mmCIF file of C-alpha atoms in Angstrom:
data_model
loop_
_atom_site.group_PDB
_atom_site.id
_atom_site.type_symbol
_atom_site.label_atom_id
_atom_site.label_comp_id
_atom_site.label_asym_id
_atom_site.label_seq_id
_atom_site.Cartn_x
_atom_site.Cartn_y
_atom_site.Cartn_z
ATOM 1 C CA MET A 1 -56.529 20.423 -48.031
ATOM 2 C CA LEU A 2 -57.066 20.822 -51.766
ATOM 3 C CA PHE A 3 -56.960 17.711 -53.909
ATOM 4 C CA GLY A 4 -53.821 16.990 -55.897
ATOM 5 C CA THR A 5 -51.669 18.966 -53.484
ATOM 6 C CA THR A 6 -50.189 16.203 -51.411
ATOM 7 C CA SER A 7 -48.142 13.163 -52.280
ATOM 8 C CA ARG A 8 -50.624 10.280 -52.458
ATOM 9 C CA TYR A 9 -48.942 7.387 -50.707
ATOM 10 C CA SER A 10 -50.325 3.892 -51.092
ATOM 11 C CA THR A 11 -52.069 2.111 -48.269
ATOM 12 C CA ALA A 12 -48.969 0.003 -47.733
ATOM 13 C CA SER A 13 -47.612 0.000 -44.222
ATOM 14 C CA LEU A 14 -45.386 2.777 -43.028
ATOM 15 C CA SER A 15 -42.656 0.204 -42.535
ATOM 16 C CA SER A 16 -42.537 -0.520 -46.238
ATOM 17 C CA PHE A 17 -42.559 3.199 -46.991
ATOM 18 C CA VAL A 18 -39.395 3.502 -44.920
ATOM 19 C CA THR A 19 -37.580 1.005 -47.145
ATOM 20 C CA GLN A 20 -38.603 2.376 -50.529
ATOM 21 C CA GLY A 21 -35.719 4.779 -51.068
ATOM 22 C CA ASN A 22 -37.268 7.820 -49.467
ATOM 23 C CA ILE A 23 -35.548 10.416 -47.302
ATOM 24 C CA TYR A 24 -35.264 7.907 -44.451
ATOM 25 C CA GLU A 25 -32.127 6.453 -46.035
ATOM 26 C CA ARG A 26 -29.688 8.766 -44.218
ATOM 27 C CA ASN A 27 -30.401 9.808 -40.646
ATOM 28 C CA MET A 28 -29.029 12.648 -38.551
ATOM 29 C CA PRO A 29 -29.692 13.020 -34.833
ATOM 30 C CA LEU A 30 -33.034 14.413 -33.745
ATOM 31 C CA PHE A 31 -33.000 15.769 -30.213
ATOM 32 C CA VAL A 32 -36.014 15.355 -27.941
ATOM 33 C CA ASN A 33 -35.648 16.590 -24.361
ATOM 34 C CA GLU A 34 -31.860 16.765 -24.770
ATOM 35 C CA GLU A 35 -31.669 13.113 -25.863
ATOM 36 C CA ILE A 36 -30.574 12.004 -29.332
ATOM 37 C CA TYR A 37 -33.016 9.888 -31.342
ATOM 38 C CA GLU A 38 -31.539 8.260 -34.428
ATOM 39 C CA SER A 39 -34.142 5.556 -35.030
ATOM 40 C CA ASN A 40 -36.365 5.394 -38.106
ATOM 41 C CA PHE A 41 -39.708 6.326 -36.610
ATOM 42 C CA THR A 42 -42.538 4.676 -38.510
ATOM 43 C CA SER A 43 -45.301 6.565 -36.692
ATOM 44 C CA SER A 44 -45.804 9.436 -34.302
ATOM 45 C CA SER A 45 -46.924 6.828 -31.760
ATOM 46 C CA SER A 46 -43.476 5.251 -31.758
ATOM 47 C CA LEU A 47 -41.932 8.646 -31.090
ATOM 48 C CA PHE A 48 -44.361 9.337 -28.247
ATOM 49 C CA ASP A 49 -43.612 5.877 -26.824
ATOM 50 C CA SER A 50 -39.906 6.716 -26.829
ATOM 51 C CA CYS A 51 -40.497 10.129 -25.274
ATOM 52 C CA PRO A 52 -43.801 10.439 -23.360
ATOM 53 C CA SER A 53 -42.986 13.990 -22.222
ATOM 54 C CA LEU A 54 -43.152 15.111 -25.879
ATOM 55 C CA LYS A 55 -46.832 14.165 -25.945
ATOM 56 C CA ASP A 56 -47.439 16.035 -22.691
ATOM 57 C CA SER A 57 -45.811 19.242 -23.953
ATOM 58 C CA SER A 58 -47.734 19.000 -27.233
ATOM 59 C CA GLU A 59 -51.072 18.632 -25.472
ATOM 60 C CA LEU A 60 -50.352 21.786 -23.478
ATOM 61 C CA ILE A 61 -50.406 23.810 -26.713
ATOM 62 C CA LEU A 62 -53.663 22.186 -27.823
ATOM 63 C CA ARG A 63 -55.305 23.270 -24.572
ATOM 64 C CA GLN A 64 -54.502 26.941 -25.143
ATOM 65 C CA PRO A 65 -57.392 29.196 -26.216
ATOM 66 C CA LEU A 66 -57.826 29.776 -29.946
ATOM 67 C CA LYS A 67 -56.830 33.231 -31.195
ATOM 68 C CA LYS A 68 -58.918 34.518 -34.101
ATOM 69 C CA PHE A 69 -57.472 37.082 -36.491
ATOM 70 C CA THR A 70 -59.995 38.998 -38.577
ATOM 71 C CA SER A 71 -57.269 41.170 -40.099
ATOM 72 C CA LEU A 72 -53.511 40.926 -40.492
ATOM 73 C CA PRO A 73 -51.834 43.956 -38.917
ATOM 74 C CA ARG A 74 -48.153 43.094 -38.426
ATOM 75 C CA THR A 75 -48.884 39.509 -39.513
ATOM 76 C CA VAL A 76 -47.736 37.240 -42.346
ATOM 77 C CA TYR A 77 -50.159 34.467 -43.316
ATOM 78 C CA VAL A 78 -48.605 31.425 -45.009
ATOM 79 C CA TYR A 79 -50.411 29.255 -47.585
ATOM 80 C CA GLN A 80 -49.532 25.714 -48.680
ATOM 81 C CA ARG A 81 -45.966 25.523 -50.060
ATOM 82 C CA GLU A 82 -45.091 28.992 -48.793
ATOM 83 C CA ILE A 83 -42.359 29.888 -46.301
ATOM 84 C CA ALA A 84 -42.023 32.999 -44.174
ATOM 85 C CA ALA A 85 -39.121 33.828 -41.878
ATOM 86 C CA THR A 86 -38.112 36.840 -39.857
ATOM 87 C CA HIS A 87 -36.441 37.912 -36.602
ATOM 88 C CA PRO A 88 -37.307 39.932 -33.479
ATOM 89 C CA GLN A 89 -35.673 43.091 -34.880
ATOM 90 C CA ASP A 90 -38.229 43.210 -37.698
ATOM 91 C CA ASP A 91 -40.140 46.435 -37.016
ATOM 92 C CA LYS A 92 -43.038 45.507 -39.329
ATOM 93 C CA ILE A 93 -44.046 41.951 -38.385
ATOM 94 C CA ASP A 94 -44.948 40.358 -35.046
ATOM 95 C CA ILE A 95 -46.860 37.210 -36.053
ATOM 96 C CA LEU A 96 -46.301 34.373 -38.527
ATOM 97 C CA GLY A 97 -49.204 31.984 -38.969
ATOM 98 C CA SER A 98 -51.139 29.504 -41.072
ATOM 99 C CA ASP A 99 -54.348 27.489 -40.831
ATOM 100 C CA ASP A 100 -56.770 25.307 -42.837
ATOM 101 C CA ALA A 101 -54.516 22.305 -42.182
ATOM 102 C CA THR A 102 -56.448 19.045 -42.116
ATOM 103 C CA THR A 103 -53.995 16.459 -43.449
ATOM 104 C CA CYS A 104 -51.397 19.209 -44.100
ATOM 105 C CA HIS A 105 -48.726 20.037 -41.502
ATOM 106 C CA ILE A 106 -47.432 23.379 -40.243
ATOM 107 C CA LEU A 107 -43.821 23.547 -39.082
ATOM 108 C CA ILE A 108 -42.275 26.276 -36.938
ATOM 109 C CA LEU A 109 -38.497 26.531 -36.500
ATOM 110 C CA ARG A 110 -36.996 29.012 -34.052
ATOM 111 C CA HIS A 111 -33.381 29.760 -33.150
ATOM 112 C CA THR A 112 -33.214 30.233 -29.382
ATOM 113 C CA GLY A 113 -30.164 32.486 -29.592
ATOM 114 C CA THR A 114 -31.275 35.031 -32.177
ATOM 115 C CA GLY A 115 -35.030 34.519 -32.018
ATOM 116 C CA ALA A 116 -35.093 34.100 -35.812
ATOM 117 C CA THR A 117 -38.282 32.211 -36.700
ATOM 118 C CA ALA A 118 -39.546 30.420 -39.814
ATOM 119 C CA LEU A 119 -42.957 28.927 -40.553
ATOM 120 C CA THR A 120 -44.186 26.804 -43.450
ATOM 121 C CA HIS A 121 -47.245 24.804 -44.515
ATOM 122 C CA PHE A 122 -46.343 21.342 -45.858
ATOM 123 C CA ASP A 123 -48.689 19.365 -48.115
ATOM 124 C CA GLY A 124 -46.347 16.511 -49.029
ATOM 125 C CA GLN A 125 -44.529 18.217 -51.897
ATOM 126 C CA ASN A 126 -40.798 18.966 -51.510
ATOM 127 C CA THR A 127 -40.712 18.574 -47.744
ATOM 128 C CA GLN A 128 -36.929 18.192 -47.668
ATOM 129 C CA GLN A 129 -36.337 21.271 -49.825
ATOM 130 C CA GLY A 130 -38.735 23.318 -47.737
ATOM 131 C CA LEU A 131 -36.993 22.397 -44.508
ATOM 132 C CA GLU A 132 -33.577 23.162 -45.967
ATOM 133 C CA THR A 133 -34.820 26.590 -47.076
ATOM 134 C CA MET A 134 -36.158 27.320 -43.595
ATOM 135 C CA ILE A 135 -32.822 26.451 -41.986
ATOM 136 C CA GLN A 136 -30.919 28.564 -44.511
ATOM 137 C CA LEU A 137 -33.162 31.532 -43.730
ATOM 138 C CA LEU A 138 -32.666 31.104 -39.977
ATOM 139 C CA ASN A 139 -28.904 30.935 -40.465
ATOM 140 C CA SER A 140 -28.960 34.058 -42.627
ATOM 141 C CA TYR A 141 -30.352 35.989 -39.651
ATOM 142 C CA ASP A 142 -27.972 34.291 -37.204
ATOM 143 C CA ASP A 143 -25.233 36.569 -35.903
ATOM 144 C CA ALA A 144 -24.679 34.336 -32.893
ATOM 145 C CA SER A 145 -22.338 31.404 -32.694
ATOM 146 C CA PRO A 146 -23.834 27.892 -32.468
ATOM 147 C CA SER A 147 -23.025 27.763 -28.752
ATOM 148 C CA GLN A 148 -25.365 30.699 -28.139
ATOM 149 C CA GLY A 149 -28.513 28.924 -29.236
ATOM 150 C CA ARG A 150 -30.116 26.013 -31.034
ATOM 151 C CA ILE A 151 -32.880 25.381 -33.555
ATOM 152 C CA GLU A 152 -36.130 24.156 -32.019
ATOM 153 C CA ALA A 153 -38.952 22.586 -34.030
ATOM 154 C CA HIS A 154 -42.702 22.555 -33.434
ATOM 155 C CA LEU A 155 -44.865 20.462 -35.779
ATOM 156 C CA PHE A 156 -48.652 20.733 -36.056
ATOM 157 C CA GLY A 157 -51.415 19.219 -38.164
ATOM 158 C CA GLY A 158 -52.919 15.998 -39.384
ATOM 159 C CA PHE A 159 -55.359 13.685 -37.649
ATOM 160 C CA CYS A 160 -56.407 10.037 -37.805
ATOM 161 C CA ASP A 161 -57.847 10.229 -41.323
ATOM 162 C CA SER A 162 -59.070 7.066 -43.022
ATOM 163 C CA LYS A 163 -56.442 7.193 -45.798
ATOM 164 C CA ASN A 164 -53.502 7.636 -43.384
ATOM 165 C CA THR A 165 -52.430 10.697 -45.372
ATOM 166 C CA SER A 166 -51.708 12.574 -42.145
ATOM 167 C CA ALA A 167 -49.651 9.755 -40.637
ATOM 168 C CA HIS A 168 -47.486 9.461 -43.732
ATOM 169 C CA LEU A 169 -46.834 13.188 -43.826
ATOM 170 C CA THR A 170 -45.958 13.250 -40.119
ATOM 171 C CA CYS A 171 -43.306 10.586 -40.699
ATOM 172 C CA ASN A 172 -42.134 12.356 -43.843
ATOM 173 C CA VAL A 173 -41.486 15.589 -41.936
ATOM 174 C CA ILE A 174 -39.842 13.822 -38.984
ATOM 175 C CA ALA A 175 -37.554 12.003 -41.411
ATOM 176 C CA ALA A 176 -36.651 15.323 -43.040
ATOM 177 C CA LEU A 177 -35.803 16.738 -39.609
ATOM 178 C CA GLN A 178 -33.471 13.787 -39.057
ATOM 179 C CA ASN A 179 -31.914 14.272 -42.478
ATOM 180 C CA GLN A 180 -30.323 17.656 -41.767
ATOM 181 C CA GLY A 181 -26.713 18.476 -41.109
ATOM 182 C CA THR A 182 -27.971 20.844 -38.399
ATOM 183 C CA ASN A 183 -29.040 19.475 -35.036
ATOM 184 C CA ILE A 184 -32.743 20.093 -34.477
ATOM 185 C CA HIS A 185 -34.538 19.888 -31.137
ATOM 186 C CA LEU A 186 -38.143 18.728 -31.439
ATOM 187 C CA GLN A 187 -40.225 20.488 -28.791
ATOM 188 C CA SER A 188 -43.826 19.899 -29.923
ATOM 189 C CA LEU A 189 -45.558 17.267 -32.067
ATOM 190 C CA CYS A 190 -49.242 18.159 -32.218
ATOM 191 C CA CYS A 191 -49.945 15.682 -35.006
ATOM 192 C CA THR A 192 -52.108 12.716 -35.936
ATOM 193 C CA GLU A 193 -53.421 10.941 -32.803
ATOM 194 C CA VAL A 194 -52.559 13.831 -30.462
ATOM 195 C CA ASN A 195 -54.400 16.249 -32.766
ATOM 196 C CA ASN A 196 -57.463 14.023 -33.093
ATOM 197 C CA VAL A 197 -60.933 14.120 -31.582
ATOM 198 C CA VAL A 198 -63.897 11.841 -32.369
ATOM 199 C CA ARG A 199 -67.257 13.477 -33.049
ATOM 200 C CA GLY A 200 -70.154 11.283 -34.071
ATOM 201 C CA ASP A 201 -67.878 8.371 -35.044
ATOM 202 C CA ILE A 202 -65.783 10.667 -37.282
ATOM 203 C CA ASN A 203 -62.191 11.648 -36.557
ATOM 204 C CA TRP A 204 -61.576 15.418 -36.637
ATOM 205 C CA PRO A 205 -58.484 17.586 -36.177
ATOM 206 C CA VAL A 206 -58.370 19.450 -32.878
ATOM 207 C CA LEU A 207 -56.151 22.197 -34.257
ATOM 208 C CA TYR A 208 -56.363 23.557 -37.816
ATOM 209 C CA GLY A 209 -54.007 26.494 -37.484
ATOM 210 C CA VAL A 210 -51.192 27.956 -35.440
ATOM 211 C CA GLY A 211 -49.373 31.232 -34.981
ATOM 212 C CA VAL A 212 -46.078 32.295 -33.443
ATOM 213 C CA ASN A 213 -45.087 35.643 -32.001
ATOM 214 C CA VAL A 214 -41.632 36.306 -33.443
ATOM 215 C CA LYS A 215 -40.816 38.772 -30.671
ATOM 216 C CA THR A 216 -41.528 36.411 -27.759
ATOM 217 C CA GLY A 217 -41.491 32.938 -29.342
ATOM 218 C CA LYS A 218 -44.958 32.162 -27.948
ATOM 219 C CA ILE A 219 -46.894 29.625 -30.046
ATOM 220 C CA PHE A 220 -50.675 29.397 -29.960
ATOM 221 C CA PRO A 221 -53.660 27.846 -31.810
ATOM 222 C CA ALA A 222 -54.883 30.331 -34.395
ATOM 223 C CA GLU A 223 -57.515 30.986 -37.037
ATOM 224 C CA PHE A 224 -57.064 33.588 -39.756
ATOM 225 C CA GLU A 225 -60.032 35.106 -41.558
ATOM 226 C CA ASP A 226 -57.743 37.323 -43.628
ATOM 227 C CA LYS A 227 -55.252 35.313 -45.709
ATOM 228 C CA GLY A 228 -53.157 38.264 -46.815
ATOM 229 C CA PRO A 229 -52.437 39.666 -50.276
ATOM 230 C CA ASN A 230 -54.038 38.139 -53.384
ATOM 231 C CA ALA A 231 -55.283 34.980 -51.710
ATOM 232 C CA MET A 232 -56.859 33.499 -54.861
ATOM 233 C CA LEU A 233 -53.658 33.816 -56.886
ATOM 234 C CA ARG A 234 -51.629 32.203 -54.130
ATOM 235 C CA SER A 235 -54.161 29.378 -53.888
ATOM 236 C CA ALA A 236 -53.855 28.830 -57.647
ATOM 237 C CA ARG A 237 -50.104 28.335 -57.257
ATOM 238 C CA ILE A 238 -50.612 24.798 -55.955
ATOM 239 C CA PHE A 239 -51.757 23.868 -59.466
ATOM 240 C CA GLY A 240 -48.612 25.399 -60.941
ATOM 241 C CA ASP A 241 -45.644 23.883 -62.692
ATOM 242 C CA VAL A 242 -43.282 24.905 -59.880
ATOM 243 C CA GLN A 243 -43.727 22.565 -56.922
ATOM 244 C CA ALA A 244 -40.947 24.035 -54.785
ATOM 245 C CA MET A 245 -41.593 25.593 -51.396
ATOM 246 C CA THR A 246 -41.261 29.358 -51.873
ATOM 247 C CA GLN A 247 -40.236 32.205 -49.590
ATOM 248 C CA VAL A 248 -42.881 34.944 -49.618
ATOM 249 C CA TYR A 249 -41.806 37.406 -46.922
ATOM 250 C CA PHE A 250 -38.529 39.335 -46.987
ATOM 251 C CA PRO A 251 -37.830 41.127 -43.683
ATOM 252 C CA GLU A 252 -34.887 43.135 -44.997
ATOM 253 C CA SER A 253 -37.309 45.131 -47.157
ATOM 254 C CA GLY A 254 -40.579 44.347 -45.365
ATOM 255 C CA GLU A 255 -41.958 43.070 -48.655
ATOM 256 C CA PHE A 256 -44.390 40.255 -49.375
ATOM 257 C CA ARG A 257 -43.658 38.853 -52.829
ATOM 258 C CA ILE A 258 -45.645 36.547 -55.104
ATOM 259 C CA HIS A 259 -43.127 35.335 -57.647
ATOM 260 C CA PRO A 260 -44.221 34.472 -61.209
ATOM 261 C CA PHE A 261 -45.398 30.930 -61.877
ATOM 262 C CA ASN A 262 -47.347 29.034 -64.493
ATOM 263 C CA TYR A 263 -50.445 27.101 -63.552
ATOM 264 C CA ARG A 264 -52.660 24.734 -65.421
ATOM 265 C CA VAL A 265 -56.423 24.980 -65.376
ATOM 266 C CA PRO A 266 -57.664 21.497 -64.424
ATOM 267 C CA ARG A 267 -59.733 19.722 -67.046
ATOM 268 C CA HIS A 268 -63.490 19.998 -66.685
ATOM 269 C CA LEU A 269 -63.112 22.796 -64.136
ATOM 270 C CA ALA A 270 -66.298 24.491 -65.331
ATOM 271 C CA THR A 271 -68.189 21.212 -64.879
ATOM 272 C CA LEU A 272 -66.717 20.828 -61.413
ATOM 273 C CA LEU A 273 -67.917 24.292 -60.466
ATOM 274 C CA SER A 274 -71.455 23.377 -61.532
ATOM 275 C CA LEU A 275 -71.679 20.539 -59.008
ATOM 276 C CA PRO A 276 -73.636 20.826 -55.751
ATOM 277 C CA ASP A 277 -71.533 21.798 -52.753
ATOM 278 C CA ASP A 278 -71.418 18.331 -51.197
ATOM 279 C CA ILE A 279 -70.201 16.672 -54.394
ATOM 280 C CA PHE A 280 -67.807 19.551 -55.112
ATOM 281 C CA LEU A 281 -66.358 19.084 -51.616
ATOM 282 C CA ALA A 282 -65.897 15.335 -52.120
ATOM 283 C CA TYR A 283 -63.994 15.887 -55.365
ATOM 284 C CA THR A 284 -61.736 18.706 -54.207
ATOM 285 C CA SER A 285 -60.595 17.808 -50.684
ATOM 286 C CA THR A 286 -58.340 15.127 -49.250
ATOM 287 C CA SER A 287 -60.506 15.164 -46.107
ATOM 288 C CA PRO A 288 -64.016 16.313 -47.074
ATOM 289 C CA GLU A 289 -65.700 15.237 -43.833
ATOM 290 C CA VAL A 290 -63.696 17.668 -41.711
ATOM 291 C CA GLU A 291 -63.096 20.755 -43.836
ATOM 292 C CA LYS A 292 -63.974 24.084 -42.237
ATOM 293 C CA PRO A 293 -67.256 25.779 -43.287
ATOM 294 C CA GLY A 294 -65.646 28.291 -45.656
ATOM 295 C CA TYR A 295 -63.685 25.724 -47.657
ATOM 296 C CA VAL A 296 -66.155 25.260 -50.520
ATOM 297 C CA GLN A 297 -66.687 28.975 -51.073
ATOM 298 C CA LYS A 298 -62.953 29.754 -51.036
ATOM 299 C CA THR A 299 -62.123 26.886 -53.380
ATOM 300 C CA ARG A 300 -64.870 27.903 -55.803
ATOM 301 C CA GLU A 301 -63.487 31.458 -55.796
ATOM 302 C CA THR A 302 -60.010 30.167 -56.619
ATOM 303 C CA PHE A 303 -61.303 28.031 -59.508
ATOM 304 C CA LYS A 304 -63.348 30.922 -60.896
ATOM 305 C CA PHE A 305 -60.238 33.091 -60.720
ATOM 306 C CA MET A 306 -58.299 30.485 -62.706
ATOM 307 C CA LEU A 307 -61.025 30.256 -65.364
ATOM 308 C CA SER A 308 -61.022 34.038 -65.669
ATOM 309 C CA ASN A 309 -57.220 34.108 -65.919
ATOM 310 C CA PRO A 310 -56.302 30.922 -67.839
ATOM 311 C CA MET A 311 -52.871 32.220 -68.858
ATOM 312 C CA SER A 312 -50.416 33.182 -66.120
ATOM 313 C CA ARG A 313 -48.778 35.744 -68.391
ATOM 314 C CA MET A 314 -51.975 37.756 -67.994
ATOM 315 C CA ILE A 315 -51.144 38.006 -64.293
ATOM 316 C CA PHE A 316 -47.367 38.375 -64.615
ATOM 317 C CA PRO A 317 -47.082 40.241 -67.952
ATOM 318 C CA ASN A 318 -43.438 41.265 -67.436
ATOM 319 C CA THR A 319 -42.485 38.184 -65.387
ATOM 320 C CA ASP A 320 -42.073 40.492 -62.411
ATOM 321 C CA PRO A 321 -43.227 39.466 -58.936
ATOM 322 C CA HIS A 322 -46.222 41.066 -57.310
ATOM 323 C CA ILE A 323 -44.801 43.030 -54.391
ATOM 324 C CA TYR A 324 -46.776 44.190 -51.374
ATOM 325 C CA HIS A 325 -45.945 46.220 -48.305
ATOM 326 C CA LEU A 326 -47.807 46.987 -45.092
ATOM 327 C CA GLU A 327 -49.569 50.330 -44.985
ATOM 328 C CA ASP A 328 -51.900 51.232 -42.133
ATOM 329 C CA GLY A 329 -51.985 47.568 -41.095
ATOM 330 C CA LYS A 330 -52.953 46.266 -44.551
ATOM 331 C CA TRP A 331 -50.941 44.669 -47.351
ATOM 332 C CA LYS A 332 -50.974 46.947 -50.388
ATOM 333 C CA MET A 333 -49.417 46.369 -53.774
ATOM 334 C CA LYS A 334 -46.459 48.551 -54.721
#
């Protein structure tokens, strides 16, 4: 995950984080295997201890074969702080997905009655707002009554990193799930210790990405070579002045939209780009030891793009969004 894109919690214990006026203050029921859990969970371990079958169901997903996407026909790829939602009647999109999550988390919500599905990529910024937006989008596609279905949640990402960034974000998202007026049923928690493997005395994530088939509801480990329209601009958004989670796909029109935003070019960016790859990696990632091989190249490309376009009004001259639609399996700008 890129530096500066996640809330940097202190190394204080998770218990003290719970008492510091965060979103844990008001709890709503979280359902796991039809049982209500209202406790303040201070770690994913405590949740697994309360419900061992949740760990078993999560490990089943991790054991599935990895699907690699070299292109994005009928697919929406979601970056950090983006949200995509659609429904089975969408005749343009079959797959929602995201990857490159080390300490980040990917959340999938699905309504079992309508099949409406939402996916987002959390990095610690505006978790509560992002979840609320996802639920609103699911409800906007919901023609069924509450008795005809429920909202199920599947959370992925994070590992046993040395700074506990992953563990804090896991608890942050679980707390947000508990803080909704809508009942949510947690089905999978492929996070932190469950999503961790040790290689050469270093903890690594097992799963970096995930996809969901919006027609069938099937969830699977995934890797996406193609990140969709204008990947460098969307990457630059995490340095912007708008920190909100943003909807990017609109199924009613089949459009992918990049809404205008302002970003700041980090100080000394040119100097940063001149550094050797290993030092560049250490300065730009929250988890440099476990980033995927293409991370440095992609991040350098984003920074070069920002240096070449230092003013966002050059990109959004009329403050209009960039709008894309699928044509012959590829996203093309309107």
